[in-house]
Structure formats: structure tokens, C-alpha cells
PDB file of C-alpha atoms in Angstrom:
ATOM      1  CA  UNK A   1     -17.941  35.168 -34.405  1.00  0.00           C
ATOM      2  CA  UNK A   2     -16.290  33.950 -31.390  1.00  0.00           C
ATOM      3  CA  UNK A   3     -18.697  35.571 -29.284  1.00  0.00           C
ATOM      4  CA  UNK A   4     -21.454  33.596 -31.177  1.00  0.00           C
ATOM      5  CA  UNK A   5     -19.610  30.613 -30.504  1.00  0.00           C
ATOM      6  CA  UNK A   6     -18.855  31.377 -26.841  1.00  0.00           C
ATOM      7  CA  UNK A   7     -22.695  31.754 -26.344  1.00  0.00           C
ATOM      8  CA  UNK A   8     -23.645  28.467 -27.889  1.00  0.00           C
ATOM      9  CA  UNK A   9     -21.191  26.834 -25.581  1.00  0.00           C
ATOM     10  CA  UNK A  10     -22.544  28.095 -22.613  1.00  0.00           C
ATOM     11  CA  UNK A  11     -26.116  27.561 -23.991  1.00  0.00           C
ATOM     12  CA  UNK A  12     -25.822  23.987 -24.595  1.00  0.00           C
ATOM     13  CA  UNK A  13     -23.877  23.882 -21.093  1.00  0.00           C
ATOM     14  CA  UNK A  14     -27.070  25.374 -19.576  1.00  0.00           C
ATOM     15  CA  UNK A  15     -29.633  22.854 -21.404  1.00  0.00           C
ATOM     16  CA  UNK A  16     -27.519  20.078 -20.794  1.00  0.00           C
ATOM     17  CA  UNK A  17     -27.419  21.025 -16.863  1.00  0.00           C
ATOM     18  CA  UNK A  18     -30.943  21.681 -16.725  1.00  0.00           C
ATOM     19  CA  UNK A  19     -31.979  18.625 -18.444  1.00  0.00           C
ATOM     20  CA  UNK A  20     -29.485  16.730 -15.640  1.00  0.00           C
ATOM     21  CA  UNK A  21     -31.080  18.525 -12.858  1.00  0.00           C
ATOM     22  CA  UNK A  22     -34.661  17.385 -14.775  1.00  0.00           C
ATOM     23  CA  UNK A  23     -33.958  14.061 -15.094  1.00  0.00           C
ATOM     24  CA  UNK A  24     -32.365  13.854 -11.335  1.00  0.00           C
ATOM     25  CA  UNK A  25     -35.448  15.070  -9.505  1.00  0.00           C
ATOM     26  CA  UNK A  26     -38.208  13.176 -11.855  1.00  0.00           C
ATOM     27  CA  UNK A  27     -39.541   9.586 -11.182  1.00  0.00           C
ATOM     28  CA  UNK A  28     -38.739   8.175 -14.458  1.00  0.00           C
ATOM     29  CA  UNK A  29     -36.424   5.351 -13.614  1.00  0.00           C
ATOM     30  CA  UNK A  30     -35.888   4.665 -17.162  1.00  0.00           C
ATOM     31  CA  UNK A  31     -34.730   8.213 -18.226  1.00  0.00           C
ATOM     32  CA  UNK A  32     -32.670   8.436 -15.281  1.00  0.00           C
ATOM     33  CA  UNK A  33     -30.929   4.932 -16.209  1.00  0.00           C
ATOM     34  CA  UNK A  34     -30.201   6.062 -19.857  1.00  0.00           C
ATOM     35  CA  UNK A  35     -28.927   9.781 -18.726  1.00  0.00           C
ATOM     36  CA  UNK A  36     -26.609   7.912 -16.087  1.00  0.00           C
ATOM     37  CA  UNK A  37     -25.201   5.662 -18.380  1.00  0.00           C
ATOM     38  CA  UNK A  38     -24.952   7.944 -21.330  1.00  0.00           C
ATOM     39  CA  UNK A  39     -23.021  10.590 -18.290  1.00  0.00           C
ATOM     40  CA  UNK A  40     -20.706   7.161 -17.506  1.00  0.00           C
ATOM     41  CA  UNK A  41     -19.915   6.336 -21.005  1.00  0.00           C
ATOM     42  CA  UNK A  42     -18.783  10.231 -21.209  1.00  0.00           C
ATOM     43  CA  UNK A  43     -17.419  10.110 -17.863  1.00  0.00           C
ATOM     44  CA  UNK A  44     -18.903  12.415 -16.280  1.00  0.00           C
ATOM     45  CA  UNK A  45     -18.419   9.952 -13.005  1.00  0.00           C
ATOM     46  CA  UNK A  46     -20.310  12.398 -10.215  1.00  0.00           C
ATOM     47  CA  UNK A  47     -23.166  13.231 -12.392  1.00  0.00           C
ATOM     48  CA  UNK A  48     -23.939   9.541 -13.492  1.00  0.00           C
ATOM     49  CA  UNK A  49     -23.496   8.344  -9.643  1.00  0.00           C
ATOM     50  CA  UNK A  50     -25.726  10.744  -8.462  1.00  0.00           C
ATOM     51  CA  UNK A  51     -28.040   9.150 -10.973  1.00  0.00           C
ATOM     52  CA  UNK A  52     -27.383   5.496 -10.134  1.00  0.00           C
ATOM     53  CA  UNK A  53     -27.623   5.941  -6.487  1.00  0.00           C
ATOM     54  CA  UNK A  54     -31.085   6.769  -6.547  1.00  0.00           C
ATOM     55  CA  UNK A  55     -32.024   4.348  -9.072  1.00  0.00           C
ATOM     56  CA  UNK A  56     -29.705   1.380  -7.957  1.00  0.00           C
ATOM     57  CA  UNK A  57     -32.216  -0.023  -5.228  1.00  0.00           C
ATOM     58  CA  UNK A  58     -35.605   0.453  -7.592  1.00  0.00           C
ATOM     59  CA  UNK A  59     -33.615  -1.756  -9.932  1.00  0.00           C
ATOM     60  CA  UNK A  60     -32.582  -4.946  -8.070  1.00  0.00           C
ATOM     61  CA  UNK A  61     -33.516  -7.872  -9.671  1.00  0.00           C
ATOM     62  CA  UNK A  62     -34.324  -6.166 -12.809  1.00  0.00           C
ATOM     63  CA  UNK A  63     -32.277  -7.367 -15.656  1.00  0.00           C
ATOM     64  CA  UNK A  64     -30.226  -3.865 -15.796  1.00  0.00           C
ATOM     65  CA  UNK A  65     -29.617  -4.381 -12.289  1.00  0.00           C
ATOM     66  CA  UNK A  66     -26.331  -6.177 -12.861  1.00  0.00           C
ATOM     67  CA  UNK A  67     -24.763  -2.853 -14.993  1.00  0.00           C
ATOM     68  CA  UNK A  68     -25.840  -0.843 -12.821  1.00  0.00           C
ATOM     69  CA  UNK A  69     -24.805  -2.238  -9.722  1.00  0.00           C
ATOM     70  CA  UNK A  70     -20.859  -2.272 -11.771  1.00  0.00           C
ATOM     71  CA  UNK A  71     -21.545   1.606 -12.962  1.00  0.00           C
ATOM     72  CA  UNK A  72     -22.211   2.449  -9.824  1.00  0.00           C
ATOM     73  CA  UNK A  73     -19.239   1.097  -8.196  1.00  0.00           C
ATOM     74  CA  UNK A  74     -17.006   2.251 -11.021  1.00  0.00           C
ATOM     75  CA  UNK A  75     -17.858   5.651 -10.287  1.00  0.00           C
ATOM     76  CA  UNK A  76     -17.048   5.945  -7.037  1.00  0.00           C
ATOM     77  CA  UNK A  77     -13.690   4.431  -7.334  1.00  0.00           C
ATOM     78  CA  UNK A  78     -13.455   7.397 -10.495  1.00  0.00           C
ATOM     79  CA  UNK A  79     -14.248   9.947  -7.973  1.00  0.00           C
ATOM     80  CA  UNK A  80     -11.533   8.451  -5.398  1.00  0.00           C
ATOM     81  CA  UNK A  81     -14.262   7.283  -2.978  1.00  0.00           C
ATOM     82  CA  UNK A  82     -12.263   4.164  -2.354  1.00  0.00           C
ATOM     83  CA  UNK A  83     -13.746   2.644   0.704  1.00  0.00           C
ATOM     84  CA  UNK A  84     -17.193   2.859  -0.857  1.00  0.00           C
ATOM     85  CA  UNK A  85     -16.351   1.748  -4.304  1.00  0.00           C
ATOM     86  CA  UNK A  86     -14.489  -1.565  -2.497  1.00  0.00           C
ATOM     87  CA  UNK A  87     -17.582  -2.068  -1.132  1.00  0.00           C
ATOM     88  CA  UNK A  88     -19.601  -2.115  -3.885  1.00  0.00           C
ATOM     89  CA  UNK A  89     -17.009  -4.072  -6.184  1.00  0.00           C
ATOM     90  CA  UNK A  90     -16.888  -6.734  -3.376  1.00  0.00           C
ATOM     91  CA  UNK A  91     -21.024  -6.670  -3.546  1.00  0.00           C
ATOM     92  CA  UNK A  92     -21.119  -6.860  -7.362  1.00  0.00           C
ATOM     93  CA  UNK A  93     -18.673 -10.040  -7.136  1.00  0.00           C
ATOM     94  CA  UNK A  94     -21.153 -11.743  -4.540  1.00  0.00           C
ATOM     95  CA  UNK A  95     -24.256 -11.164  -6.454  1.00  0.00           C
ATOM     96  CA  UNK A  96     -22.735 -11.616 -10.248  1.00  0.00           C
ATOM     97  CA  UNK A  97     -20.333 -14.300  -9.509  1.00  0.00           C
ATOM     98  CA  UNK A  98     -20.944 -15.459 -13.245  1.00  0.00           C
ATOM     99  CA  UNK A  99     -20.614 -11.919 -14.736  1.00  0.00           C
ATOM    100  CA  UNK A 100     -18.401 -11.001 -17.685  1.00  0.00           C
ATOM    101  CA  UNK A 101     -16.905  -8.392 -15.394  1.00  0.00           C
ATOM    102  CA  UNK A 102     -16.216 -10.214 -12.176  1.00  0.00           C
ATOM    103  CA  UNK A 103     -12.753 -10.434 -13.136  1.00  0.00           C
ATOM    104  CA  UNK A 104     -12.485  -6.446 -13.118  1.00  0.00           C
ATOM    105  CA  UNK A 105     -14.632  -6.038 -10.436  1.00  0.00           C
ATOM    106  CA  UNK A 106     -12.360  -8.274  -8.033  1.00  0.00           C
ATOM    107  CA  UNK A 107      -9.069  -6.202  -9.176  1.00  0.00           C
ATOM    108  CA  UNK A 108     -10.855  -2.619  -8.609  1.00  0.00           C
ATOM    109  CA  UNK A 109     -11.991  -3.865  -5.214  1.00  0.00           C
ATOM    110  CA  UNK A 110      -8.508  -5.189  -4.346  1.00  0.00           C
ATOM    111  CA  UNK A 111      -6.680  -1.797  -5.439  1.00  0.00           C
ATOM    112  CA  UNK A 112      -9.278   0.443  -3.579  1.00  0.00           C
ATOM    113  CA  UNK A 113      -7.836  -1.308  -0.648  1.00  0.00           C
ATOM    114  CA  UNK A 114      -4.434  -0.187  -2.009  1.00  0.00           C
ATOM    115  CA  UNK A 115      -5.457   2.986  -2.414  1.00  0.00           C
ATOM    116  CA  UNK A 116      -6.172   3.384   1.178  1.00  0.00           C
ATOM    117  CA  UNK A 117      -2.968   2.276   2.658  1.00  0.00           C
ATOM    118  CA  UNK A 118      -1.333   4.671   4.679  1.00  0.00           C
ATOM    119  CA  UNK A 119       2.087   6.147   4.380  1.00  0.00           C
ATOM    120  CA  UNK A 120       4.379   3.528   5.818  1.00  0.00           C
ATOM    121  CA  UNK A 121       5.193   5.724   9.357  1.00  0.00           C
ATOM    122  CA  UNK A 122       1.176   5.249  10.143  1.00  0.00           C
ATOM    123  CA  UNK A 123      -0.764   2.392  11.356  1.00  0.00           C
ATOM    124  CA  UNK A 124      -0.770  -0.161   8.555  1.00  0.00           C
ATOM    125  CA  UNK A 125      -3.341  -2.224   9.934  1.00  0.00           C
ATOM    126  CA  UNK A 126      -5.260  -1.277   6.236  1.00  0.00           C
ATOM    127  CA  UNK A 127      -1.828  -2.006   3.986  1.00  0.00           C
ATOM    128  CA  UNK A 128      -2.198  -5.699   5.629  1.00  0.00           C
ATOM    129  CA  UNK A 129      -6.005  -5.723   4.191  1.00  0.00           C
ATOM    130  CA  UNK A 130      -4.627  -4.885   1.018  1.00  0.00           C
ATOM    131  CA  UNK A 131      -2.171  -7.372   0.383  1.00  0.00           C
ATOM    132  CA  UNK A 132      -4.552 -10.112   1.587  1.00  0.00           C
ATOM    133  CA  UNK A 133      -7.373  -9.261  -1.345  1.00  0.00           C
ATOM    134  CA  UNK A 134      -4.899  -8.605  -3.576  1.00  0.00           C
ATOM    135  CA  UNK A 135      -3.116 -12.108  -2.928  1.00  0.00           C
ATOM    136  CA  UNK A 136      -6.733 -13.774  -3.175  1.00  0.00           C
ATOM    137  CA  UNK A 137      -6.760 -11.733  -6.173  1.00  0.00           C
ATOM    138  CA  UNK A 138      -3.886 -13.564  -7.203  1.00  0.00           C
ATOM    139  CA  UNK A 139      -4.459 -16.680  -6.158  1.00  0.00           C
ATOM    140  CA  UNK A 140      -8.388 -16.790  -7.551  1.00  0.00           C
ATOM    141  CA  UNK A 141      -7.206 -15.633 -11.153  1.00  0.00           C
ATOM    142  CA  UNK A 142      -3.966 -16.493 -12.048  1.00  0.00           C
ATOM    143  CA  UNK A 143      -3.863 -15.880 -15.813  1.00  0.00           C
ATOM    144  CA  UNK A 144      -5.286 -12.757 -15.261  1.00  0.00           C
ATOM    145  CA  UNK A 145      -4.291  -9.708 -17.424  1.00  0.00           C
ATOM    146  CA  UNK A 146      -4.527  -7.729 -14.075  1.00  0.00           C
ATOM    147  CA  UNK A 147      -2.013 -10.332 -12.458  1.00  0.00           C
ATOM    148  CA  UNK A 148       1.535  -8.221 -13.135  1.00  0.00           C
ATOM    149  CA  UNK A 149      -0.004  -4.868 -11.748  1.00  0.00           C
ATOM    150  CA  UNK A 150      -1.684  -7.035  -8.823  1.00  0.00           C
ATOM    151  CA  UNK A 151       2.051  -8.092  -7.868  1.00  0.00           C
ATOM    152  CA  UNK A 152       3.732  -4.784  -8.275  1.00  0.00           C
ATOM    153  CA  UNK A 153       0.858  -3.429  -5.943  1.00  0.00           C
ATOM    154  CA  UNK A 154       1.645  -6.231  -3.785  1.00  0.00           C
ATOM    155  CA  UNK A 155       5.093  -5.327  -3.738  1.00  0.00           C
ATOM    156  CA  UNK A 156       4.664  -1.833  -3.302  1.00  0.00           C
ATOM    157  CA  UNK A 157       2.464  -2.599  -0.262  1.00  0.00           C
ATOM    158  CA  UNK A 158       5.301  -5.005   0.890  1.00  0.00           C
ATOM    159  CA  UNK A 159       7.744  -2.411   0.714  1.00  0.00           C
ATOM    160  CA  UNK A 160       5.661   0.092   2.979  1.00  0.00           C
ATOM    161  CA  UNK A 161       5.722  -2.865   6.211  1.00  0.00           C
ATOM    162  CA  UNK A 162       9.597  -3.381   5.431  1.00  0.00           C
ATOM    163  CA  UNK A 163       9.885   0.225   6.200  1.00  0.00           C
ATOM    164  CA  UNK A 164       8.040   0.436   8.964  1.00  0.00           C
ATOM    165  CA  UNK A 165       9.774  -2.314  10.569  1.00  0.00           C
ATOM    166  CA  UNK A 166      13.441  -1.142  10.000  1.00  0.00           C
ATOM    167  CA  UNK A 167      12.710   2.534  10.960  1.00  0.00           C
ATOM    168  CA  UNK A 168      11.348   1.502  14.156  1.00  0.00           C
ATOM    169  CA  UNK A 169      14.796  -0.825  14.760  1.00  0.00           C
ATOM    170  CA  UNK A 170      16.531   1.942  13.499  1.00  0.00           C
ATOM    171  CA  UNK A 171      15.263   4.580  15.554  1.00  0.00           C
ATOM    172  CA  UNK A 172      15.956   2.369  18.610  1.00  0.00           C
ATOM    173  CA  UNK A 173      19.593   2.699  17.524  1.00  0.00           C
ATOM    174  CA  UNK A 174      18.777   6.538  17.501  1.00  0.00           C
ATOM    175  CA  UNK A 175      17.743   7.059  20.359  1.00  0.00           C
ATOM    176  CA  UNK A 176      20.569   4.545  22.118  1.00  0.00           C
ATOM    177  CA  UNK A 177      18.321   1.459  22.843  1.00  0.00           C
ATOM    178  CA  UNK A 178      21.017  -1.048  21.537  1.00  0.00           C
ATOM    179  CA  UNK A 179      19.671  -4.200  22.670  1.00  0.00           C
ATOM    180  CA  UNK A 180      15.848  -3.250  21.240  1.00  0.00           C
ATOM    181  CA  UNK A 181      17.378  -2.458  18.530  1.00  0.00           C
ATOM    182  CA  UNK A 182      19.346  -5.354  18.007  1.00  0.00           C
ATOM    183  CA  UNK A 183      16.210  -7.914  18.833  1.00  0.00           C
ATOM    184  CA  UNK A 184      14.461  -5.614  16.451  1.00  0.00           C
ATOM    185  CA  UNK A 185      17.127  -5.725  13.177  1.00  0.00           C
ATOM    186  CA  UNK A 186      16.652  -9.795  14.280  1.00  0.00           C
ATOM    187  CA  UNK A 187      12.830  -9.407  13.962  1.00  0.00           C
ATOM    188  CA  UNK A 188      13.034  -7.391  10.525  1.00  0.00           C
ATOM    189  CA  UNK A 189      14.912 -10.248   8.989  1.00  0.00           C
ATOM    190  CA  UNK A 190      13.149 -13.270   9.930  1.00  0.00           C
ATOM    191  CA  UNK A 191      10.276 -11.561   8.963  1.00  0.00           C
ATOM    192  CA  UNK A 192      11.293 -10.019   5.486  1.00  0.00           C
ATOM    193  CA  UNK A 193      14.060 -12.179   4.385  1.00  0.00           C
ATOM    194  CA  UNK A 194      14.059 -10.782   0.950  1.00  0.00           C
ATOM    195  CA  UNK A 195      13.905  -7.555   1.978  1.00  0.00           C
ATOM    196  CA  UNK A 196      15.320  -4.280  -0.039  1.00  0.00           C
ATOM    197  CA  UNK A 197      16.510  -2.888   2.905  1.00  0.00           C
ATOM    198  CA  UNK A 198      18.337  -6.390   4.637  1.00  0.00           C
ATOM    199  CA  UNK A 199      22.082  -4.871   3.960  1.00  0.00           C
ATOM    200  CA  UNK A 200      20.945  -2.021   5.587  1.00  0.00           C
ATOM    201  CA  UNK A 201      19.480  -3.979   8.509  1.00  0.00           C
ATOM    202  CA  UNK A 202      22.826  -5.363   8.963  1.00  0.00           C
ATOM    203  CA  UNK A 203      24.813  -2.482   9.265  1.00  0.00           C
ATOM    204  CA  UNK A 204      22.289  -1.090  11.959  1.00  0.00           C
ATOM    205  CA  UNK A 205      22.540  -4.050  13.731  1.00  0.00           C
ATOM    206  CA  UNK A 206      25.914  -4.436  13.842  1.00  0.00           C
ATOM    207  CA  UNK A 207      26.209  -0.793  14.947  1.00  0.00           C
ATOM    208  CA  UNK A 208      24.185  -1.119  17.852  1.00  0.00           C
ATOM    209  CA  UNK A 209      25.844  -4.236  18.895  1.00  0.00           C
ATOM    210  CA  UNK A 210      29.097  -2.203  18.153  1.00  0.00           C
ATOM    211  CA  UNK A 211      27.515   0.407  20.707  1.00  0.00           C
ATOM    212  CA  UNK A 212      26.215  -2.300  22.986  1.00  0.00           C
ATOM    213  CA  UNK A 213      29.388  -4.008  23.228  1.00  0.00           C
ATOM    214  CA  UNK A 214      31.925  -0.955  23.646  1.00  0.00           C
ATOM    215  CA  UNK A 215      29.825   0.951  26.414  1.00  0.00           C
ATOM    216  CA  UNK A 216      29.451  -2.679  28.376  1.00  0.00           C
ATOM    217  CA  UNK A 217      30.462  -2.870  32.117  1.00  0.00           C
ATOM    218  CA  UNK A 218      33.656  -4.783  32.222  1.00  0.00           C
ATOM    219  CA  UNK A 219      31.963  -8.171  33.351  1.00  0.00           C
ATOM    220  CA  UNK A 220      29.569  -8.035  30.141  1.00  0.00           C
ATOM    221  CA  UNK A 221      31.851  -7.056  27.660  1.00  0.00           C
ATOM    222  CA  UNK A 222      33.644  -9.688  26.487  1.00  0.00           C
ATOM    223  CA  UNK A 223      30.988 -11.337  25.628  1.00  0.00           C
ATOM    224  CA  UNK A 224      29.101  -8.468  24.056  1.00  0.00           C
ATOM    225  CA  UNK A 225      32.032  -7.966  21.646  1.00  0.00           C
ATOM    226  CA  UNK A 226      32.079 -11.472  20.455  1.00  0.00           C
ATOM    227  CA  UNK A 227      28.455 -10.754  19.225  1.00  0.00           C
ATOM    228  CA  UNK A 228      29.253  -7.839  18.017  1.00  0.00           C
ATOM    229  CA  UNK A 229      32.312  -9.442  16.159  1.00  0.00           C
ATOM    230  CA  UNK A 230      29.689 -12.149  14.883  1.00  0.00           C
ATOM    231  CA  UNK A 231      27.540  -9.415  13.314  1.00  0.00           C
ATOM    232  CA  UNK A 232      30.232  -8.075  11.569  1.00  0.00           C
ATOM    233  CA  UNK A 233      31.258 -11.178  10.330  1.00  0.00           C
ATOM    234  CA  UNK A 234      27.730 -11.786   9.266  1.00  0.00           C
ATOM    235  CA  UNK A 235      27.551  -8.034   7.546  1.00  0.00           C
ATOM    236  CA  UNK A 236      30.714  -8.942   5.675  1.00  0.00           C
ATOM    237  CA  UNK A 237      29.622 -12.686   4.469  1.00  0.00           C
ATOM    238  CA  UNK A 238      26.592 -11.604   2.883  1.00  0.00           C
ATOM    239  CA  UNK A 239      26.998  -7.746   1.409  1.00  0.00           C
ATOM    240  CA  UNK A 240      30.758  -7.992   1.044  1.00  0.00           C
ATOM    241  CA  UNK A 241      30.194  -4.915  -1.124  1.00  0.00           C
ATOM    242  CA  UNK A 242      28.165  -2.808   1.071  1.00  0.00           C
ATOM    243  CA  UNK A 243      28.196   1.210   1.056  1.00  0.00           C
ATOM    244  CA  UNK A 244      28.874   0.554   4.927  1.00  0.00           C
ATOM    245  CA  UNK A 245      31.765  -2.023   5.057  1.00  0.00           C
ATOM    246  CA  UNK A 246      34.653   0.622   5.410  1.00  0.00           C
ATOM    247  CA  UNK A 247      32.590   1.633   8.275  1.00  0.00           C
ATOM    248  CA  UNK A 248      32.211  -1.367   9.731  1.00  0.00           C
ATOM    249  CA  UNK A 249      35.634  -2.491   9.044  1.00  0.00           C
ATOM    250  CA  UNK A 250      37.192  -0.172  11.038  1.00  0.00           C
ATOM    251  CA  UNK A 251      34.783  -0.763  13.919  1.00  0.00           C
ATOM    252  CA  UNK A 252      35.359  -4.535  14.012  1.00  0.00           C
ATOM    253  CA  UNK A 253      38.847  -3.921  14.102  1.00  0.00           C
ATOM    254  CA  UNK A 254      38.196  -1.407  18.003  1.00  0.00           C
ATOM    255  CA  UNK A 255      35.838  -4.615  18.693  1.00  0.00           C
ATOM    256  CA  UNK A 256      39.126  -6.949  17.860  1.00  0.00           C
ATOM    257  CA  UNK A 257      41.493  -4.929  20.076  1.00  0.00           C
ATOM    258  CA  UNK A 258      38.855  -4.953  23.429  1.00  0.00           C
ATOM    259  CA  UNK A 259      38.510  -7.997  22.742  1.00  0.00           C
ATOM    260  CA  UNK A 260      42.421  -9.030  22.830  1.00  0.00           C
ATOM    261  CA  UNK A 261      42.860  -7.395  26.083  1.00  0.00           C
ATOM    262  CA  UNK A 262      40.577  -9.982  27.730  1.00  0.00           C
ATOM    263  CA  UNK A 263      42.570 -12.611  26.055  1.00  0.00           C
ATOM    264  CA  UNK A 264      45.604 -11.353  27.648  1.00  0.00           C
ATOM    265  CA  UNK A 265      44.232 -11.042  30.682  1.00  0.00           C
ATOM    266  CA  UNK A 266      43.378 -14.969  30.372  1.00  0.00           C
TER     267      UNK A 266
END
């Protein structure tokens, strides 16, 4: 019995393919749009793509021209071809502006962009591109029921430039470039003043200008660790409760004691 039942499976598998392949090499447009959308309402995304791409150009100005053109761009961004299906949701917008599925079609074309940012150490020249369509997402439908996922995207996409940003003023602290790291931490913050990682920032800076100030030629010095003193004092004012303030607290108090010998000296 199972073997019965194993051999009906594969035979309606094998009609059903060869009535695809069929239907994908004839010229009836008509078959080909009801196979494609009966594949799309079943998901069968590359199947019912392959069908719409050759049809989607026979049917422009057609009335099914409008379903098609949204199928079609659905699809790809189902089979993860995100640059393509942004394209086409951004096309379906411009030509249906008065469509029941705009709305959708603006979100999906904003979070293929998403999809295609990088990881945060690359170039993020297309996070940027992201956060911009998903803003005029935003901003173009504000009671939208996409509107909290839009943010959170937003943020997420946020989140990857903050990184970016304090790893490369971090890794000037690495590598012992105190004073880019220092006008880099500065950078980081007026740029991302809410930023996740700001008590972090702090510390980093205040450790390179720790470093800056302590391995100063004599005639630089005391003015180095008054900045670096400042830093601290900034650290302490606004994450009084930070992982690193033990840290820092016993570096201020080196920076206090350099500092008193050029008092004496006065």
C-alpha cells in the first residue's frame, strides 16, 4: 500500500512538472497567467516568477497588469533576490500609486534595502540607502501597520553605523593613535548622541587621553592631563555607574598626581 501511494506521489509530481514545463514554453498568455498565479497563491515563488517574467511585458496596460506587476515583485523578494525585487516594488509604487497594495509595496521595497546592508565592519554606503526609504517610509505613512517594524529596522540599521564609527575610534586607541582616537570618540558622539554604545565611547576616550597625556613630552603634559582629567570628569558625570569607572578611577587619580608635580613646580 505504501508503495501504491509512493507512486501516485511521484506521478502527480511528474504531471504537475510537465504541465509547468507545458505551460512555460507555450504562447498562451492566459494559461501562463492563471498557472503563475495559482504557483504564487501556493508559493511556489521560482516557478510562478519564471512564469510572470515572460508574461509581465505582453501584459502592460492590460487590466491584470497591475497584479502581476506586484506578483512578480513579491517573488523575487520570496526568493531573496532583494535588489531586483526593490526594484520592482519601487516600479509598482510609480505606476499604481492608487493601488490597494501600495502601502505593502513601499514597505517590501524599503526592507529589500535592509536586507542588503552589509555587516557593520563593510562599506555601509547601502545601510545609509536603507534608512533613507525606510524613513520616507515612515514619514509617507504614518499610521501604518508596517510603521513599528519600519522603526526597529531603522534602528537596527542605526545600530550597524554606531558600530562602525566606535570600532574605528577604538581601534585607533589599539593601535596607539591617541589623538585620532580622541577626535574620533568626539566625532562618534556628536554624531550619535543617543547612542548604545556612548558610555563606552567615554571610557575609550578617556583612555586614550589617559595614554596621550601620560606619554607627553614634559612641555605638553600639563596640559594634556588637564584634558585628560576633564574626560574623566565627563565619564564620571554622566555614567556614574559604568562597568569602567573603577578603571578609570584609579587612572584619574596617576593623572591627579602628574598633574600636582607641575603645581609644585609653580
Amino acid at each position: 500500500m505504501k508503495r501504491g501511494l509512493y507512486i501516485l506521489l511521484i506521478s502527480i509530481l511528474f504531471i504537475s512538472c510537465s504541465d509547468f514545463q507545458k505551460t512555460l514554453k507555450s504562447e498562451d498568455t492566459a494559461k501562463k497567467f492563471e498557472m503563475a498565479t495559482e504557483l504564487y497563491e501556493a508559493e511556489k515563488w521560482n516557478k510562478s516568477y519564471r512564469l510572470l517574467d515572460q508574461i509581465l511585458q505582453q501584459f502592460r496596460g492590460k487590466p491584470q497588469a497591475e497584479k502581476i506587476t506586484f506578483m512578480h515583485a513579491m517573488c523575487s523578494y520570496q526568493l531573496e533576490d532583494y535588489y531586483i525585487a526593490s526594484f520592482h516594488f519601487d516600479k509598482f509604487t510609480d505606476m499604481y500609486p492608487q493601488s490597494e497594495k501600495v502601502e505593502e509595496a513601499s514597505f517590501l521595497a524599503a526592507k529589500g534595502y535592509y536586507h542588503n546592508s552589509p555587516v557593520y565592519s563593510k562599506d555601509q554606503k547601502e545601510t545609509i540607502e536603507a534608512i533613507e526609504k525606510l524613513q520616507l517610509f515612515v514619514n509617507e505613512y504614518p499610521e501604518s501597520t508596517y510603521l513599528s517594524e519600519a522603526n526597529t529596522l531603522v534602528k537596527e540599521l542605526d545600530f550597524k553605523l554606531q558600530k562602525k564609527a566606535f570600532e574605528i575610534a577604538k581601534q585607533y586607541n589599539l593601535i596607539r593613535e591617541y589623538k585620532a582616537s580622541i577626535k574620533a570618540f568626539n566625532n562618534f558622539m556628536l554624531e550619535f548622541p543617543g547612542a548604545t554604545l556612548k558610555g563606552e565611547a567615554f571610557y575609550y576616550r578617556f583612555d586614550s587621553a589617559y595614554n596621550l597625556a601620560v606619554l607627553s613630552i614634559d612641555y605638553l603634559k600639563e596640559q594634556r592631563l588637564k584634558d585628560a582629567i576633564g574626560y574623566y570628569n565627563a565619564l564620571k558625570k554622566t555614567f556614574p555607574n559604568s562597568e569602567y569607572m573603577e578603571a578609570a578611577s584609579i587612572m584619574n587619580e596617576e593623572l591627579q598626581e602628574q598633574l600636582n608635580t607641575f603645581t609644585t613646580k609653580s
